[in-house]
């Protein structure tokens, strides 16, 4: 539990993806069912989604996923949960308002977080929800925000809920990300791969508010459009562009790829696994991998990239593989969130908060 002022009128909730309660197959199966039955993750009608998730995916994936979680689990529990709690505690030391955490799937839920605030800090009139997703995607940022809003409305809490916008191009975030990467380049490198979580191409098309821009041309992500407000692909490219500019990395020495593909439909390309396989044949022997879609290290970074990805690259002829840790509790990331709260306190809300509907 966070320690804040009993008289505080504002509180912060850090919202992350979530994790199984343990590495047991039963707990992993429960988590996968909740995660994959989300209509914003697998956006099929309910019955086909039910048959796919509970009849095909989960029965075959639960045991394998449990083994993968077991390989990264710590004495304190899930790395994602542990790191999110550590970020909460670091912010507790920086801020004079209550800070707590919530997960989209699993525990603690948004209801548990909101109840904690209501019970421990009854003077709070405004809660700032910070989804720990820099980029907008219906299967990450959107589902977290909409779920939190639904709980807030259903339970009729006495505080107003405000939400931090996707911060993929925020100057303070870019600076923190750049500084977190810089030490891992000191020993030299041939190439930097920015590996983002993948999503189906149909999610990009569904999120296109113009209905005629995204994935309609080769340069859609660099051609200005209102669609970019909700375009995950554009926002990933923009984060990469801003960070590589700050680090003075030439275009020829960095690439973007997308990981964690599920199913047979077309997902965003190029695929990370294929890039890791191909890069050594292109002369890349010393590789640095960054995963900016994730704020906290988790299964997708610690196992999929640091273990599986490393193995693919080295077996293909690579010689040196370095994964940059996520921002986690990097001091500059903690300072960034603290400065955002200062800006909100000073009335600069439009730059940081999305309109509440």
XYZ file of C-alpha atoms in Angstrom:
357
model
C 0.000 0.000 0.000
C 1.239 3.470 -0.780
C 1.719 6.070 1.903
C 0.190 9.434 1.039
C -1.270 12.446 2.796
C -4.600 11.714 4.464
C -5.813 15.110 3.298
C -4.764 14.618 -0.340
C -7.350 15.568 -2.956
C -5.591 13.808 -5.841
C -4.206 10.269 -6.229
C -2.404 8.297 -8.926
C -3.109 4.771 -10.159
C -0.398 3.041 -12.222
C -2.121 0.528 -14.501
C -0.229 -2.333 -16.105
C -1.142 -5.491 -18.022
C -1.162 -8.049 -15.213
C 0.192 -11.515 -14.538
C -0.868 -14.951 -13.296
C -0.984 -15.317 -9.515
C 1.578 -18.112 -9.716
C 3.352 -20.330 -12.223
C 0.910 -23.223 -11.698
C -0.830 -24.369 -14.872
C -4.193 -23.637 -13.248
C -3.326 -20.022 -12.456
C -1.785 -19.493 -15.888
C -4.855 -21.002 -17.542
C -7.115 -18.663 -15.554
C -5.009 -15.660 -16.536
C -4.888 -16.612 -20.226
C -8.644 -17.099 -20.314
C -9.254 -13.643 -18.864
C -6.673 -12.034 -21.126
C -7.610 -13.733 -24.394
C -11.368 -13.521 -23.852
C -11.053 -9.737 -23.877
C -12.855 -8.634 -27.043
C -10.218 -5.968 -27.624
C -7.447 -8.587 -27.642
C -9.113 -11.238 -29.799
C -11.769 -9.202 -31.552
C -13.989 -12.030 -32.756
C -17.692 -12.467 -31.879
C -18.201 -14.059 -28.463
C -18.910 -17.683 -29.463
C -16.043 -18.042 -31.971
C -13.753 -16.327 -29.460
C -14.901 -18.694 -26.705
C -14.286 -21.753 -28.869
C -10.891 -20.470 -29.999
C -9.631 -19.460 -26.547
C -11.041 -22.171 -24.304
C -11.157 -24.917 -26.888
C -7.865 -24.451 -28.713
C -5.449 -21.803 -27.421
C -5.569 -22.149 -23.638
C -5.574 -25.975 -23.420
C -2.445 -26.132 -25.585
C -0.740 -22.947 -24.369
C -1.254 -23.007 -20.588
C 1.416 -25.609 -19.804
C 3.989 -24.029 -22.121
C 3.273 -20.553 -20.757
C 3.502 -21.832 -17.171
C 6.974 -23.192 -17.931
C 7.974 -19.849 -19.480
C 6.716 -17.904 -16.454
C 8.566 -20.291 -14.173
C 11.828 -19.436 -15.934
C 11.517 -15.715 -15.068
C 9.644 -15.861 -11.753
C 11.359 -14.251 -8.766
C 11.172 -14.956 -5.046
C 8.858 -11.945 -4.763
C 6.635 -13.143 -7.622
C 5.927 -12.000 -11.163
C 8.577 -9.530 -12.437
C 5.900 -7.277 -13.942
C 3.979 -7.049 -10.661
C 7.137 -6.652 -8.585
C 8.513 -3.898 -10.836
C 5.197 -2.040 -10.921
C 5.101 -2.102 -7.115
C 8.686 -0.844 -7.010
C 7.709 2.040 -9.295
C 4.805 2.812 -6.952
C 7.146 2.910 -3.957
C 9.665 5.082 -5.802
C 6.891 7.545 -6.644
C 5.677 7.464 -3.046
C 9.042 8.946 -2.111
C 8.768 11.635 -4.798
C 5.132 12.699 -4.552
C 2.983 14.084 -1.768
C -0.140 12.314 -3.039
C -1.231 8.662 -2.744
C 0.005 6.214 -5.393
C -1.278 2.697 -5.964
C -1.386 0.127 -8.760
C -3.967 -1.794 -10.796
C -3.799 -4.474 -13.458
C -5.995 -4.971 -16.490
C -6.011 -8.720 -15.860
C -5.529 -10.502 -12.560
C -4.855 -8.666 -9.320
C -4.969 -6.024 -8.053
C -7.948 -4.978 -10.145
C -8.987 -1.363 -10.810
C -11.839 -1.865 -8.337
C -9.378 -2.913 -5.646
C -7.229 0.141 -6.389
C -10.202 2.531 -6.379
C -11.588 0.982 -3.184
C -8.203 1.389 -1.509
C -8.165 5.083 -2.377
C -11.746 5.596 -1.212
C -11.163 3.812 2.093
C -7.709 5.188 2.934
C -7.931 8.645 1.386
C -11.578 9.776 1.523
C -10.607 13.377 0.715
C -9.442 12.425 -2.816
C -11.590 14.120 -5.458
C -9.539 13.271 -8.563
C -7.674 10.100 -9.573
C -5.066 10.236 -12.327
C -4.902 6.927 -14.193
C -1.501 6.326 -15.782
C -1.669 3.352 -18.188
C 1.881 2.012 -18.437
C 1.622 1.761 -22.214
C 3.434 4.497 -24.184
C 1.524 3.711 -27.403
C -2.169 3.472 -28.259
C -3.463 0.017 -29.144
C -6.932 -1.380 -28.635
C -5.439 -4.516 -27.054
C -3.338 -2.623 -24.484
C -3.937 1.071 -23.777
C -7.558 1.153 -24.923
C -8.743 -1.951 -23.082
C -7.030 -0.833 -19.858
C -8.558 2.635 -19.986
C -12.046 1.534 -20.975
C -12.090 -1.169 -18.309
C -11.043 1.320 -15.619
C -13.683 3.782 -16.807
C -16.349 1.083 -16.726
C -15.492 0.154 -13.140
C -15.405 3.823 -12.131
C -18.865 4.463 -13.583
C -20.400 1.218 -12.314
C -19.249 1.700 -8.717
C -20.196 5.391 -8.690
C -17.070 6.541 -6.876
C -16.998 10.029 -5.464
C -13.849 11.054 -7.313
C -13.312 12.158 -10.905
C -11.190 9.884 -13.087
C -8.626 11.464 -15.436
C -6.402 9.523 -17.839
C -2.866 10.216 -19.078
C -2.637 10.187 -22.875
C -0.289 7.818 -24.743
C 3.125 9.369 -24.177
C 5.069 7.832 -27.083
C 6.367 11.250 -28.179
C 6.482 13.043 -24.839
C 9.789 14.876 -24.493
C 10.425 13.734 -20.919
C 9.624 10.103 -21.746
C 11.889 10.167 -24.814
C 14.714 11.638 -22.743
C 14.347 8.973 -20.048
C 14.250 6.216 -22.658
C 17.307 7.611 -24.411
C 19.282 7.820 -21.184
C 18.299 4.256 -20.245
C 19.652 2.983 -23.578
C 22.872 5.003 -23.736
C 25.005 2.930 -21.297
C 24.354 -0.235 -23.347
C 25.906 1.347 -26.436
C 29.198 2.236 -24.766
C 30.951 -1.007 -25.749
C 30.032 -0.603 -29.389
C 27.347 -2.229 -31.523
C 26.592 -3.030 -35.140
C 22.841 -2.518 -34.983
C 19.972 -1.602 -32.643
C 16.669 -3.426 -33.006
C 13.593 -1.723 -31.578
C 11.247 -4.614 -30.925
C 7.653 -3.613 -30.177
C 4.782 -5.842 -29.132
C 2.934 -6.991 -32.228
C -0.774 -6.597 -32.973
C -2.941 -7.857 -35.844
C -3.088 -5.571 -38.855
C -6.887 -5.562 -38.568
C -6.541 -3.740 -35.218
C -4.703 -0.930 -37.001
C -7.438 -0.700 -39.617
C -10.213 -0.789 -36.994
C -8.564 2.047 -35.084
C -8.303 4.300 -38.148
C -10.676 7.165 -37.352
C -10.524 8.323 -40.995
C -11.355 4.828 -42.341
C -9.070 5.362 -45.331
C -5.506 5.995 -44.156
C -3.822 3.261 -42.110
C -2.022 0.554 -44.130
C -3.354 2.067 -47.344
C 0.090 3.117 -48.590
C 3.733 2.429 -47.884
C 4.180 5.870 -46.302
C 0.942 6.021 -44.297
C 2.808 6.336 -40.988
C 4.843 9.335 -42.177
C 1.982 11.107 -43.969
C 0.216 13.424 -41.480
C -3.281 12.217 -40.560
C -5.769 12.341 -37.664
C -5.499 8.530 -37.751
C -2.137 8.777 -36.010
C -3.830 9.621 -32.698
C -4.789 5.954 -32.398
C -2.299 4.316 -34.753
C 0.002 1.992 -32.842
C 2.293 1.470 -35.831
C 2.823 5.189 -36.421
C 3.468 5.783 -32.726
C 6.067 2.994 -32.562
C 7.887 4.460 -35.548
C 7.721 7.921 -33.972
C 9.223 6.748 -30.665
C 12.054 5.092 -32.599
C 12.639 8.200 -34.699
C 12.798 10.514 -31.694
C 15.048 8.250 -29.616
C 17.485 7.491 -32.432
C 17.697 11.204 -33.212
C 18.564 11.908 -29.566
C 21.188 9.140 -29.625
C 22.503 10.238 -33.037
C 22.065 6.751 -34.517
C 22.055 6.682 -38.333
C 19.119 5.018 -40.104
C 21.259 2.196 -41.436
C 22.115 1.086 -37.899
C 18.633 0.620 -36.461
C 15.437 -1.231 -37.339
C 11.891 -1.693 -36.049
C 10.221 -5.071 -35.623
C 7.176 -6.568 -33.891
C 7.070 -9.566 -31.550
C 4.605 -11.911 -29.792
C 2.539 -12.958 -32.783
C -0.470 -15.199 -31.991
C -2.506 -17.113 -34.570
C -2.383 -17.203 -38.342
C -3.743 -13.769 -39.265
C -1.496 -11.029 -40.614
C 0.274 -9.112 -37.848
C 2.476 -6.047 -38.080
C 5.742 -6.774 -39.873
C 8.624 -7.358 -39.866
C 8.478 -10.050 -37.205
C 11.159 -9.840 -34.520
C 12.018 -13.550 -34.653
C 12.643 -13.330 -38.395
C 14.751 -10.186 -37.993
C 16.901 -11.895 -35.360
C 17.379 -14.801 -37.745
C 18.293 -12.558 -40.700
C 20.506 -9.867 -39.150
C 23.713 -11.954 -38.852
C 23.596 -12.686 -42.593
C 23.530 -8.910 -43.130
C 26.770 -8.484 -41.224
C 25.276 -7.696 -37.812
C 27.354 -9.487 -35.168
C 26.869 -7.177 -32.157
C 23.173 -6.494 -31.590
C 21.388 -4.321 -29.028
C 17.637 -4.876 -28.576
C 15.268 -2.332 -27.029
C 11.593 -3.032 -26.202
C 9.928 0.400 -25.829
C 6.337 -0.912 -25.871
C 6.904 -2.279 -22.372
C 7.505 -0.049 -19.366
C 8.114 -2.993 -17.035
C 10.142 -6.080 -17.865
C 7.882 -9.096 -18.223
C 7.518 -12.441 -19.987
C 7.746 -10.782 -23.414
C 11.114 -9.189 -22.640
C 12.774 -11.478 -20.090
C 11.902 -14.764 -21.790
C 10.834 -14.042 -25.370
C 13.654 -11.607 -26.137
C 16.426 -12.168 -23.570
C 16.251 -15.970 -23.833
C 14.496 -17.077 -27.028
C 15.569 -14.053 -29.059
C 19.159 -14.307 -27.945
C 19.208 -17.993 -28.871
C 17.834 -17.294 -32.367
C 20.384 -14.546 -33.030
C 23.423 -16.436 -31.756
C 22.507 -19.659 -33.565
C 22.133 -17.655 -36.778
C 25.727 -16.426 -36.500
C 25.502 -13.437 -34.183
C 28.253 -12.982 -31.623
C 26.997 -10.457 -29.052
C 23.382 -9.932 -27.941
C 22.376 -7.238 -25.453
C 18.824 -6.517 -24.303
C 18.298 -3.116 -22.733
C 16.092 -3.390 -19.631
C 12.752 -1.620 -19.747
C 12.412 1.698 -17.947
C 11.157 -0.159 -14.853
C 12.214 2.119 -11.972
C 14.911 4.077 -13.787
C 15.443 7.350 -11.846
C 14.657 9.485 -14.890
C 11.405 7.591 -15.482
C 10.401 8.195 -11.868
C 11.310 11.875 -12.310
C 9.276 11.982 -15.528
C 6.084 10.823 -13.826
C 6.757 13.187 -10.938
C 7.125 16.098 -13.355
C 3.887 15.125 -15.092
C 2.096 15.313 -11.762
C 3.664 18.727 -11.142
C 2.410 19.902 -14.537
C -1.089 18.661 -13.729
C -0.959 20.434 -10.357
C 0.032 23.609 -12.161
C -3.026 23.359 -14.414
C -1.328 22.087 -17.590
C -3.824 19.290 -18.059
C -4.566 19.449 -21.777
C -1.062 18.399 -22.751
C -1.185 15.247 -20.618
C -4.784 14.179 -20.056
C -7.203 12.791 -22.596
C -10.761 14.150 -22.683
C -12.916 12.161 -20.277
C -16.012 10.635 -21.834
